[in-house]
PDB file of C-alpha atoms in Angstrom:
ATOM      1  CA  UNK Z  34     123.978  79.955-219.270  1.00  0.00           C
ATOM      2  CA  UNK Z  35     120.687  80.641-221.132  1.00  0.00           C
ATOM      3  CA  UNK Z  36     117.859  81.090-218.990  1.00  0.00           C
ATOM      4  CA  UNK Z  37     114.505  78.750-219.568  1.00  0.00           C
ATOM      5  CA  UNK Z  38     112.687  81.662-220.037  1.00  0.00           C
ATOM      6  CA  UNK Z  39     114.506  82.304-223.236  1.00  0.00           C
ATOM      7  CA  UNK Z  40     114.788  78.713-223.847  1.00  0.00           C
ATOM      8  CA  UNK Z  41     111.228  78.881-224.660  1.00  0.00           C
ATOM      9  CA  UNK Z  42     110.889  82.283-226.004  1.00  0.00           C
ATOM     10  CA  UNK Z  43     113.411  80.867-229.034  1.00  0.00           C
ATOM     11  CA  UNK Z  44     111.257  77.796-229.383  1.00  0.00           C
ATOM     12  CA  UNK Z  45     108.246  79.344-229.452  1.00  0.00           C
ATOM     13  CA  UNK Z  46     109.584  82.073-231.945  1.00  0.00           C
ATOM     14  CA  UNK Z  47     111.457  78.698-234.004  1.00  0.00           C
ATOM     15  CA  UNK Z  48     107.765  77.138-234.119  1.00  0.00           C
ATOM     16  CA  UNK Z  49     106.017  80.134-235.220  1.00  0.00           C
ATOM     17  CA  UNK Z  50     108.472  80.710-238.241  1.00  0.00           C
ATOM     18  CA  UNK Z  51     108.684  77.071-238.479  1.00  0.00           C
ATOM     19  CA  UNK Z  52     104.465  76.572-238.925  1.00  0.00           C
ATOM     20  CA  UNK Z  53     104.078  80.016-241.126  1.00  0.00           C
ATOM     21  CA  UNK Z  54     107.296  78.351-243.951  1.00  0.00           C
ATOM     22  CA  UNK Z  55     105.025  75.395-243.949  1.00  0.00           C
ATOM     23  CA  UNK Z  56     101.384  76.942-245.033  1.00  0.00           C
ATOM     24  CA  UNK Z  57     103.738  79.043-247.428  1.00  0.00           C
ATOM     25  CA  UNK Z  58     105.457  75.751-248.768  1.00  0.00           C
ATOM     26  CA  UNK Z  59     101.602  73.743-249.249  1.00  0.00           C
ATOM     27  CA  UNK Z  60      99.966  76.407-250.661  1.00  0.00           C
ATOM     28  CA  UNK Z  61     102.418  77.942-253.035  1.00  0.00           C
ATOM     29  CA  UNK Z  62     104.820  74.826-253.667  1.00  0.00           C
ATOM     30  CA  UNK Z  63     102.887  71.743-255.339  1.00  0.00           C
ATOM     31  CA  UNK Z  64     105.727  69.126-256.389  1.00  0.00           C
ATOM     32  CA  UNK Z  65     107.244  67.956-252.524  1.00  0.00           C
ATOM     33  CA  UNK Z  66     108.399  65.268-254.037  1.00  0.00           C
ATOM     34  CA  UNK Z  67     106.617  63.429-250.986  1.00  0.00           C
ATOM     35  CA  UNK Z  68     108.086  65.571-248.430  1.00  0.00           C
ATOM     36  CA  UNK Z  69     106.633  68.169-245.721  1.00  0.00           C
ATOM     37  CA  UNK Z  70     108.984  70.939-247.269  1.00  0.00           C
ATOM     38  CA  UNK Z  71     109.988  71.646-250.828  1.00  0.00           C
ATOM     39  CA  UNK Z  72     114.023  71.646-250.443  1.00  0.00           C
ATOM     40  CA  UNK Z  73     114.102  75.583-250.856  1.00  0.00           C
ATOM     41  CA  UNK Z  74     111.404  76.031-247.576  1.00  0.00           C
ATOM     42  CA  UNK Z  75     113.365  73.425-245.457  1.00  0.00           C
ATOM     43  CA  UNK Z  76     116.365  75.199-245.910  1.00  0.00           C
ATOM     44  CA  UNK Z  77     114.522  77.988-244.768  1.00  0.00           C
ATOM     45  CA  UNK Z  78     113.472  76.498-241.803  1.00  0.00           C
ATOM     46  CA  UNK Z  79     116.973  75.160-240.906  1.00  0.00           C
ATOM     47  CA  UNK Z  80     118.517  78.979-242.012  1.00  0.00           C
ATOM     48  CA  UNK Z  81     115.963  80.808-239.713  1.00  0.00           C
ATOM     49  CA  UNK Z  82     116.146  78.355-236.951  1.00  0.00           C
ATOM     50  CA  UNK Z  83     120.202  79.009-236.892  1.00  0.00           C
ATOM     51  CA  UNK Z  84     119.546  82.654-236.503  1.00  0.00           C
ATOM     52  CA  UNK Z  85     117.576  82.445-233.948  1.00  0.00           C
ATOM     53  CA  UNK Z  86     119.826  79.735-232.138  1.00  0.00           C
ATOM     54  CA  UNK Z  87     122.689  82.045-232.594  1.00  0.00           C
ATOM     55  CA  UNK Z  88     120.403  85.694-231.458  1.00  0.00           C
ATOM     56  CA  UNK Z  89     122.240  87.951-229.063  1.00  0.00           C
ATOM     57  CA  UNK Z  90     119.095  89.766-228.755  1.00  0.00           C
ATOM     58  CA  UNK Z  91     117.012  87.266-227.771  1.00  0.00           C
ATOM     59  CA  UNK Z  92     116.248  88.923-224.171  1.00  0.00           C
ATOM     60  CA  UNK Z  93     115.291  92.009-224.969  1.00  0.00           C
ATOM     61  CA  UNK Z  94     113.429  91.724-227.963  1.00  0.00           C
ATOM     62  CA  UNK Z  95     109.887  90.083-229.288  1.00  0.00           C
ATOM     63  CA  UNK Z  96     110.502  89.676-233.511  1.00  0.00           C
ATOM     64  CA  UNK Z  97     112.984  89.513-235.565  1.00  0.00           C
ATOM     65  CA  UNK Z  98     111.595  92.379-237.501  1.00  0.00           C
ATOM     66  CA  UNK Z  99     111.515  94.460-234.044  1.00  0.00           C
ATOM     67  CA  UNK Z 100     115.277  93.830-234.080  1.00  0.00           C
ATOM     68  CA  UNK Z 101     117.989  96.060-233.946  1.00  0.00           C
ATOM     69  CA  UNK Z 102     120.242  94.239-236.351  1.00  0.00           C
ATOM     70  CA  UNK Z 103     119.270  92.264-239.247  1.00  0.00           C
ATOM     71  CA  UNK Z 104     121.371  88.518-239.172  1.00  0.00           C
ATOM     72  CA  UNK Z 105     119.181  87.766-242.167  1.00  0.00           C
ATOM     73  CA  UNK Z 106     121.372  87.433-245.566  1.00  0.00           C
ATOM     74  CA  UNK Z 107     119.826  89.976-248.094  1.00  0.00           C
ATOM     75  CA  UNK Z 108     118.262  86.692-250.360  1.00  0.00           C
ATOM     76  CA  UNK Z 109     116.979  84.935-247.391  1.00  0.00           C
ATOM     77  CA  UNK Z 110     115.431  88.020-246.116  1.00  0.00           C
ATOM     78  CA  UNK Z 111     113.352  88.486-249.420  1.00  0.00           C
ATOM     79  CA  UNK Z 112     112.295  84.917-248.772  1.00  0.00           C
ATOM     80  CA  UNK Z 113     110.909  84.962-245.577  1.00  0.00           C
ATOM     81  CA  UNK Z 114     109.690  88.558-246.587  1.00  0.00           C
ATOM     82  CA  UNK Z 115     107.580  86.826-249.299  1.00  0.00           C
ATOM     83  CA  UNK Z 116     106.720  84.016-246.687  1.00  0.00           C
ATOM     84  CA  UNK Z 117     105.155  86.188-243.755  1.00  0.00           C
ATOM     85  CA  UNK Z 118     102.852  88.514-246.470  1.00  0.00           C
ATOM     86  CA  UNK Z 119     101.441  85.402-247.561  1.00  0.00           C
ATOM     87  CA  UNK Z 120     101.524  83.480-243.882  1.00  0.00           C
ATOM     88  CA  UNK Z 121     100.899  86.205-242.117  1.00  0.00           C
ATOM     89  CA  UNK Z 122      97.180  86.627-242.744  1.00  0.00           C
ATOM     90  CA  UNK Z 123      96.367  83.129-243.295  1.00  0.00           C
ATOM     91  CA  UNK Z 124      97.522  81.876-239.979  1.00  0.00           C
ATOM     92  CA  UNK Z 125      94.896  82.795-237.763  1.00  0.00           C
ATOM     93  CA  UNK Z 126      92.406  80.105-240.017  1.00  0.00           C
ATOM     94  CA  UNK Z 127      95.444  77.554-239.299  1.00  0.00           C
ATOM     95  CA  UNK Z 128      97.071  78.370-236.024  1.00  0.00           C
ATOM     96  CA  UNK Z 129      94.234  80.593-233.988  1.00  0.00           C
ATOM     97  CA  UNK Z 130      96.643  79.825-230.268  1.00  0.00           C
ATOM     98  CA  UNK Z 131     100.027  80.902-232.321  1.00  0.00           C
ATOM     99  CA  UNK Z 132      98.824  84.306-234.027  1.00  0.00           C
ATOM    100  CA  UNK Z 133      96.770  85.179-230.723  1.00  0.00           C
ATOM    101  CA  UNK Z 134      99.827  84.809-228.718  1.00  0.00           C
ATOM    102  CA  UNK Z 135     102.329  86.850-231.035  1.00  0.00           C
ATOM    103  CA  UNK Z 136      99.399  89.473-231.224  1.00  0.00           C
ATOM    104  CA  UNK Z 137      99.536  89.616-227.587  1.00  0.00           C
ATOM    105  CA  UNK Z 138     103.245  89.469-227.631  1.00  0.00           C
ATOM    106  CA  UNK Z 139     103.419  92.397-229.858  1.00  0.00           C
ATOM    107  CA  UNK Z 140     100.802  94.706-227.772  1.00  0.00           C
ATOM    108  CA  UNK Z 141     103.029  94.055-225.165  1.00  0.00           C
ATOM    109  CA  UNK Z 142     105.920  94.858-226.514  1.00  0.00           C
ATOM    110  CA  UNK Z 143     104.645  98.532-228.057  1.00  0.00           C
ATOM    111  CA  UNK Z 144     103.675  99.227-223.970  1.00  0.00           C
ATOM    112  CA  UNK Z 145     106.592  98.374-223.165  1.00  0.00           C
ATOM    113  CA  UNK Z 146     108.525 100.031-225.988  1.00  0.00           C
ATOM    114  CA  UNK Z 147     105.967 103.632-225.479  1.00  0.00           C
ATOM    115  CA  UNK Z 148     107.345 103.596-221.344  1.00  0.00           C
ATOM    116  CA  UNK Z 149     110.811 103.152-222.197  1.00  0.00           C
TER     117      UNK Z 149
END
């Protein structure tokens, strides 16, 4: 049985991913056909929320990129790749509470990464 603690890590970790696909998608995708999501960044969404629904690793570690193995397929790595150089920077000027709290969630991590 999962723990709540996780529970919320994976949501919080789904909703990050989840808010930095959808600056990507308004910014770089114009045609949504009156959508949120252009088909290709929904599929993303869906694709990155399965990993993370499916991480073994979820207890021990902060990011996906932290990880020790890769789930990612090599094409949808390139995408979210491409979507967290663009997202990345920008999300502070959308999101302020979500990039201060994976900034703090990666300080800590390095601590505790530097004692171990």
């Amino acid at each position: 049985m999962e723990s709540s603690r996780i529970k919320r890590k994976r949501q919080k970790e789904i909703m990050l991913v989840s808010q930095m696909i959808k600056l990507y998608c308004h910014k770089n995708h114009t045609n949504q056909n009156g959508k949120e999501l252009c088909d290709e960044c929904q599929e993303l969404i869906e694709y990155a929320r399965e990993r993370s629904e499916k991480c073994r690793f979820m207890k021990s570690k902060t990011f996906c990129s932290n990880c020790k193995i890769h789930c990612y397929s090599p094409d949808m790595r390139d995408k979210i790749q491409k979507v967290m150089r663009y997202s990345g920077p920008r999300i502070i000027i959308y999101h302020p509470l979500l990039c201060l709290r994976h900034v703090i969630t990666g300080a800590k991590e390095k601590r505790r990464t530097r004692r171990d």
